[in-house]
Amino acid sequence: AQSVTQLDSHVSVSEGTPVLLRCNYSSSYSPSLFWYVQHPNKGLQLLLKYTSAATLVKGINGFEAEFKKSETSFHLTKPSAHMSDAAEYFCVARGTANQAGTALIFGKGTTLSVSS
Amino acid sequence: GAGVSQSPRYKVAKRGQDVALRCDPISGHVSLFWYQQALGQGPEFLTYFQNEAQLDKSGLPSDRFFAERPEGSVSTLKIQRTQQEDSAVYLCASSLEEGFSYGYTFGSGTRLTVV
């Protein structure tokens, strides 16, 4: 069964320093992968998505992620954190279209804290 | 509308009460999903519709949970005889096609508290 593991439940950084949120997936085939962000009392917002095109994916707000099949990883990075980046981040996987499962599979989330 | 709309925003139910949660997807979106997000956890899949057809309901936790989308647009998630473990945020998401490349748009959710 497909699964997503977010390696850190909480990451704390200072404003202006790099952000790294780690995600590993378990799958026997190349999945579609997403990163979503959830601010308090707001809906989930798509940051970026990987769908078997370029392995380095650029998203909104300066975030990017690199798909590494050999490591089954899809880590999220940002060169310089901003206070407004503080939120919950979810790594999400989905199988290919001809697979029976249509659901998105969420990791447990990583809380990003940004201090001034 | 411009986004996925869910109502009510908050719902407090007494244990044993039935509740109905509504989702208005983006107009024209074929796929619709329901997810349950417990406190401090990631969302978990409940059920999936393609137009009016419920193609996957494997995530529904019990037969007290029922979802419908009779005309292929608005969907309702109904929970009968609510229990405290049903307390969670219920998220609805829609997608233009049954195709992962389009991504999914989520609503802000309904926070259900069973007392």
mmCIF file of C-alpha atoms in Angstrom:
data_model
loop_
_atom_site.group_PDB
_atom_site.id
_atom_site.type_symbol
_atom_site.label_atom_id
_atom_site.label_comp_id
_atom_site.label_asym_id
_atom_site.label_seq_id
_atom_site.Cartn_x
_atom_site.Cartn_y
_atom_site.Cartn_z
ATOM 1 C CA ALA A 1 0.000 0.000 0.000
ATOM 2 C CA GLN A 2 1.116 3.495 -0.712
ATOM 3 C CA SER A 3 2.235 5.619 2.221
ATOM 4 C CA VAL A 4 3.775 9.005 2.903
ATOM 5 C CA THR A 5 6.143 9.721 5.769
ATOM 6 C CA GLN A 6 6.978 13.210 6.918
ATOM 7 C CA LEU A 7 10.147 12.820 8.896
ATOM 8 C CA ASP A 8 9.726 15.838 11.175
ATOM 9 C CA SER A 9 6.573 16.730 13.070
ATOM 10 C CA HIS A 10 7.914 20.182 13.911
ATOM 11 C CA VAL A 11 10.566 22.385 12.275
ATOM 12 C CA SER A 12 11.685 25.723 13.698
ATOM 13 C CA VAL A 13 13.711 28.253 11.711
ATOM 14 C CA SER A 14 14.655 31.888 11.968
ATOM 15 C CA GLU A 15 13.355 34.410 9.479
ATOM 16 C CA GLY A 16 15.671 34.631 6.485
ATOM 17 C CA THR A 17 17.177 31.160 6.932
ATOM 18 C CA PRO A 18 16.541 28.146 4.664
ATOM 19 C CA VAL A 19 13.624 25.795 5.142
ATOM 20 C CA LEU A 20 13.764 22.021 4.645
ATOM 21 C CA LEU A 21 10.713 19.850 5.196
ATOM 22 C CA ARG A 22 11.374 16.178 4.555
ATOM 23 C CA CYS A 23 9.052 13.661 2.935
ATOM 24 C CA ASN A 24 9.511 10.056 1.870
ATOM 25 C CA TYR A 25 6.977 8.003 -0.040
ATOM 26 C CA SER A 26 6.527 4.296 -0.354
ATOM 27 C CA SER A 27 5.412 3.050 -3.722
ATOM 28 C CA SER A 28 6.221 0.461 -6.336
ATOM 29 C CA TYR A 29 5.688 2.970 -9.123
ATOM 30 C CA SER A 30 6.248 6.661 -9.660
ATOM 31 C CA PRO A 31 3.407 8.441 -7.959
ATOM 32 C CA SER A 32 2.029 11.930 -8.284
ATOM 33 C CA LEU A 33 3.221 13.979 -5.337
ATOM 34 C CA PHE A 34 2.038 17.250 -3.875
ATOM 35 C CA TRP A 35 2.821 19.635 -1.063
ATOM 36 C CA TYR A 36 -0.075 21.446 0.568
ATOM 37 C CA VAL A 37 0.001 24.178 3.198
ATOM 38 C CA GLN A 38 -2.672 24.757 5.818
ATOM 39 C CA HIS A 39 -2.844 28.018 7.729
ATOM 40 C CA PRO A 40 -4.959 28.112 10.897
ATOM 41 C CA ASN A 41 -8.676 28.130 10.156
ATOM 42 C CA LYS A 42 -8.032 28.161 6.430
ATOM 43 C CA GLY A 43 -8.341 25.574 3.699
ATOM 44 C CA LEU A 44 -5.536 23.496 2.288
ATOM 45 C CA GLN A 45 -3.624 25.344 -0.405
ATOM 46 C CA LEU A 46 -1.586 23.632 -3.102
ATOM 47 C CA LEU A 47 2.068 24.691 -3.034
ATOM 48 C CA LEU A 48 3.359 22.524 -5.854
ATOM 49 C CA LYS A 49 2.906 19.187 -7.603
ATOM 50 C CA TYR A 50 5.050 16.578 -9.308
ATOM 51 C CA THR A 51 3.488 14.553 -12.119
ATOM 52 C CA SER A 52 6.433 12.784 -13.802
ATOM 53 C CA ALA A 53 7.674 15.804 -15.707
ATOM 54 C CA ALA A 54 10.664 17.769 -14.400
ATOM 55 C CA THR A 55 12.056 16.363 -11.162
ATOM 56 C CA LEU A 56 12.648 19.837 -9.722
ATOM 57 C CA VAL A 57 9.298 21.456 -9.188
ATOM 58 C CA LYS A 58 8.805 25.121 -8.431
ATOM 59 C CA GLY A 59 5.763 26.234 -6.527
ATOM 60 C CA ILE A 60 4.221 29.344 -5.098
ATOM 61 C CA ASN A 61 5.776 31.669 -2.528
ATOM 62 C CA GLY A 62 9.334 30.626 -3.390
ATOM 63 C CA PHE A 63 8.948 26.969 -2.429
ATOM 64 C CA GLU A 64 10.348 24.140 -4.505
ATOM 65 C CA ALA A 65 10.709 20.388 -4.194
ATOM 66 C CA GLU A 66 12.877 17.786 -5.835
ATOM 67 C CA PHE A 67 11.642 14.316 -6.708
ATOM 68 C CA LYS A 68 14.382 11.730 -6.149
ATOM 69 C CA LYS A 69 13.239 8.277 -7.178
ATOM 70 C CA SER A 70 16.405 6.562 -5.930
ATOM 71 C CA GLU A 71 15.766 7.946 -2.462
ATOM 72 C CA THR A 72 11.928 7.858 -2.693
ATOM 73 C CA SER A 73 11.994 11.409 -1.403
ATOM 74 C CA PHE A 74 10.178 14.643 -2.202
ATOM 75 C CA HIS A 75 11.614 17.205 0.189
ATOM 76 C CA LEU A 76 10.260 20.764 0.273
ATOM 77 C CA THR A 77 12.703 23.667 0.426
ATOM 78 C CA LYS A 78 12.754 27.431 0.469
ATOM 79 C CA PRO A 79 15.940 29.522 0.460
ATOM 80 C CA SER A 80 14.741 32.149 2.912
ATOM 81 C CA ALA A 81 11.901 31.766 5.404
ATOM 82 C CA HIS A 82 9.349 34.485 5.969
ATOM 83 C CA MET A 83 7.179 34.945 9.026
ATOM 84 C CA SER A 84 4.108 34.289 6.893
ATOM 85 C CA ASP A 85 5.407 30.801 6.076
ATOM 86 C CA ALA A 86 4.514 29.587 9.572
ATOM 87 C CA ALA A 87 1.850 26.932 9.012
ATOM 88 C CA GLU A 88 1.199 23.199 8.750
ATOM 89 C CA TYR A 89 2.633 21.492 5.682
ATOM 90 C CA PHE A 90 1.435 18.215 4.242
ATOM 91 C CA CYS A 91 3.204 15.939 1.790
ATOM 92 C CA VAL A 92 0.595 14.120 -0.288
ATOM 93 C CA ALA A 93 0.734 11.227 -2.736
ATOM 94 C CA ARG A 94 -1.619 9.821 -5.325
ATOM 95 C CA GLY A 95 -1.295 6.795 -7.555
ATOM 96 C CA THR A 96 -1.424 6.729 -11.318
ATOM 97 C CA ALA A 97 -4.736 7.125 -13.087
ATOM 98 C CA ASN A 98 -5.168 3.451 -13.856
ATOM 99 C CA GLN A 99 -4.749 2.383 -10.278
ATOM 100 C CA ALA A 100 -7.833 1.447 -8.343
ATOM 101 C CA GLY A 101 -7.191 3.918 -5.562
ATOM 102 C CA THR A 102 -8.208 7.450 -6.285
ATOM 103 C CA ALA A 103 -7.604 8.911 -2.875
ATOM 104 C CA LEU A 104 -4.957 11.384 -1.872
ATOM 105 C CA ILE A 105 -2.758 9.979 0.867
ATOM 106 C CA PHE A 106 -1.574 12.585 3.349
ATOM 107 C CA GLY A 107 1.427 12.533 5.607
ATOM 108 C CA LYS A 108 0.860 13.438 9.244
ATOM 109 C CA GLY A 109 2.061 16.983 8.645
ATOM 110 C CA THR A 110 4.979 19.169 9.675
ATOM 111 C CA THR A 111 4.434 22.307 11.697
ATOM 112 C CA LEU A 112 6.770 25.069 10.558
ATOM 113 C CA SER A 113 7.543 27.785 13.082
ATOM 114 C CA VAL A 114 9.404 30.936 12.025
ATOM 115 C CA SER A 115 10.957 33.219 14.602
ATOM 116 C CA SER A 116 12.112 36.781 14.090
ATOM 117 C CA GLY B 1 -18.331 30.123 -7.254
ATOM 118 C CA ALA B 2 -14.626 30.777 -7.234
ATOM 119 C CA GLY B 3 -13.786 28.091 -4.706
ATOM 120 C CA VAL B 4 -15.115 25.056 -2.883
ATOM 121 C CA SER B 5 -17.688 26.139 -0.338
ATOM 122 C CA GLN B 6 -18.590 24.120 2.739
ATOM 123 C CA SER B 7 -21.358 24.690 5.242
ATOM 124 C CA PRO B 8 -21.831 24.997 8.073
ATOM 125 C CA ARG B 9 -18.413 26.270 9.070
ATOM 126 C CA TYR B 10 -18.873 24.920 12.597
ATOM 127 C CA LYS B 11 -21.311 22.362 13.956
ATOM 128 C CA VAL B 12 -21.845 21.253 17.520
ATOM 129 C CA ALA B 13 -23.917 18.113 17.875
ATOM 130 C CA LYS B 14 -25.094 16.195 20.883
ATOM 131 C CA ARG B 15 -24.061 12.568 20.930
ATOM 132 C CA GLY B 16 -26.652 10.528 19.080
ATOM 133 C CA GLN B 17 -27.787 13.403 16.890
ATOM 134 C CA ASP B 18 -27.732 13.180 13.082
ATOM 135 C CA VAL B 19 -25.802 15.815 11.128
ATOM 136 C CA ALA B 20 -25.546 16.808 7.460
ATOM 137 C CA LEU B 21 -22.541 18.594 6.024
ATOM 138 C CA ARG B 22 -22.733 20.318 2.672
ATOM 139 C CA CYS B 23 -20.130 20.816 -0.046
ATOM 140 C CA ASP B 24 -20.504 23.072 -3.080
ATOM 141 C CA PRO B 25 -17.646 22.219 -5.450
ATOM 142 C CA ILE B 26 -16.270 24.488 -8.125
ATOM 143 C CA SER B 27 -18.743 24.637 -10.992
ATOM 144 C CA GLY B 28 -17.967 22.032 -13.621
ATOM 145 C CA HIS B 29 -15.641 19.986 -11.459
ATOM 146 C CA VAL B 30 -16.207 16.311 -12.115
ATOM 147 C CA SER B 31 -14.428 14.788 -9.146
ATOM 148 C CA LEU B 32 -15.387 15.360 -5.526
ATOM 149 C CA PHE B 33 -13.745 13.979 -2.418
ATOM 150 C CA TRP B 34 -14.526 13.979 1.291
ATOM 151 C CA TYR B 35 -11.774 13.788 3.896
ATOM 152 C CA GLN B 36 -11.784 13.623 7.682
ATOM 153 C CA GLN B 37 -9.063 15.480 9.604
ATOM 154 C CA ALA B 38 -8.758 14.658 13.278
ATOM 155 C CA LEU B 39 -7.013 17.128 15.557
ATOM 156 C CA GLY B 40 -3.260 17.151 14.926
ATOM 157 C CA GLN B 41 -3.477 14.671 12.055
ATOM 158 C CA GLY B 42 -3.398 14.761 8.291
ATOM 159 C CA PRO B 43 -6.660 14.419 6.381
ATOM 160 C CA GLU B 44 -7.845 10.878 5.722
ATOM 161 C CA PHE B 45 -9.869 9.829 2.700
ATOM 162 C CA LEU B 46 -13.540 9.055 3.191
ATOM 163 C CA THR B 47 -15.184 8.831 -0.217
ATOM 164 C CA TYR B 48 -14.944 9.859 -3.881
ATOM 165 C CA PHE B 49 -17.505 10.835 -6.504
ATOM 166 C CA GLN B 50 -17.113 11.155 -10.242
ATOM 167 C CA ASN B 51 -20.136 13.219 -11.248
ATOM 168 C CA GLU B 52 -23.050 11.573 -9.412
ATOM 169 C CA ALA B 53 -21.421 8.166 -9.128
ATOM 170 C CA GLN B 54 -19.825 7.234 -5.833
ATOM 171 C CA LEU B 55 -16.832 5.272 -7.094
ATOM 172 C CA ASP B 56 -15.016 4.726 -3.833
ATOM 173 C CA LYS B 57 -16.374 4.718 -0.305
ATOM 174 C CA SER B 58 -13.703 2.578 1.226
ATOM 175 C CA GLY B 59 -12.698 5.247 3.720
ATOM 176 C CA LEU B 60 -16.066 5.656 5.398
ATOM 177 C CA PRO B 61 -15.449 4.510 8.986
ATOM 178 C CA SER B 62 -18.822 2.937 9.624
ATOM 179 C CA ASP B 63 -22.309 2.504 8.220
ATOM 180 C CA ARG B 64 -23.309 5.623 10.158
ATOM 181 C CA PHE B 65 -21.550 7.653 7.477
ATOM 182 C CA PHE B 66 -23.327 8.242 4.196
ATOM 183 C CA ALA B 67 -22.514 10.557 1.287
ATOM 184 C CA GLU B 68 -24.451 11.516 -1.797
ATOM 185 C CA ARG B 69 -24.126 13.742 -4.849
ATOM 186 C CA PRO B 70 -27.434 13.188 -6.647
ATOM 187 C CA GLU B 71 -27.020 15.700 -9.473
ATOM 188 C CA GLY B 72 -23.286 15.591 -9.822
ATOM 189 C CA SER B 73 -22.674 18.951 -8.208
ATOM 190 C CA VAL B 74 -23.506 19.616 -4.534
ATOM 191 C CA SER B 75 -22.613 16.809 -2.146
ATOM 192 C CA THR B 76 -23.838 16.034 1.350
ATOM 193 C CA LEU B 77 -22.040 13.978 3.960
ATOM 194 C CA LYS B 78 -24.440 12.628 6.557
ATOM 195 C CA ILE B 79 -23.450 11.166 9.890
ATOM 196 C CA GLN B 80 -26.102 9.325 11.834
ATOM 197 C CA ARG B 81 -26.113 8.866 15.616
ATOM 198 C CA THR B 82 -22.947 10.930 16.054
ATOM 199 C CA GLN B 83 -20.343 9.787 18.544
ATOM 200 C CA GLN B 84 -17.518 11.681 20.183
ATOM 201 C CA GLU B 85 -14.917 10.051 17.936
ATOM 202 C CA ASP B 86 -16.637 11.681 14.964
ATOM 203 C CA SER B 87 -15.356 15.063 16.158
ATOM 204 C CA ALA B 88 -13.059 16.315 13.402
ATOM 205 C CA VAL B 89 -12.791 18.739 10.519
ATOM 206 C CA TYR B 90 -14.509 17.391 7.418
ATOM 207 C CA LEU B 91 -12.906 18.606 4.218
ATOM 208 C CA CYS B 92 -14.319 18.569 0.731
ATOM 209 C CA ALA B 93 -12.152 18.797 -2.380
ATOM 210 C CA SER B 94 -12.982 18.959 -6.058
ATOM 211 C CA SER B 95 -11.057 18.489 -9.268
ATOM 212 C CA LEU B 96 -11.790 19.397 -12.872
ATOM 213 C CA GLU B 97 -11.398 15.863 -14.134
ATOM 214 C CA GLU B 98 -10.569 12.420 -12.873
ATOM 215 C CA GLY B 99 -6.983 13.299 -13.509
ATOM 216 C CA PHE B 100 -4.340 13.911 -10.934
ATOM 217 C CA SER B 101 -2.471 16.428 -13.012
ATOM 218 C CA TYR B 102 -5.093 19.074 -12.385
ATOM 219 C CA GLY B 103 -4.700 18.992 -8.658
ATOM 220 C CA TYR B 104 -7.468 19.403 -6.149
ATOM 221 C CA THR B 105 -9.094 22.477 -4.608
ATOM 222 C CA PHE B 106 -10.067 22.118 -0.968
ATOM 223 C CA GLY B 107 -12.785 23.885 0.944
ATOM 224 C CA SER B 108 -12.171 25.395 4.369
ATOM 225 C CA GLY B 109 -13.929 22.497 6.039
ATOM 226 C CA THR B 110 -16.664 21.952 8.584
ATOM 227 C CA ARG B 111 -15.473 21.571 12.156
ATOM 228 C CA LEU B 112 -17.767 19.064 13.883
ATOM 229 C CA THR B 113 -17.724 18.804 17.649
ATOM 230 C CA VAL B 114 -19.774 16.061 19.259
ATOM 231 C CA VAL B 115 -20.548 16.683 22.932
#
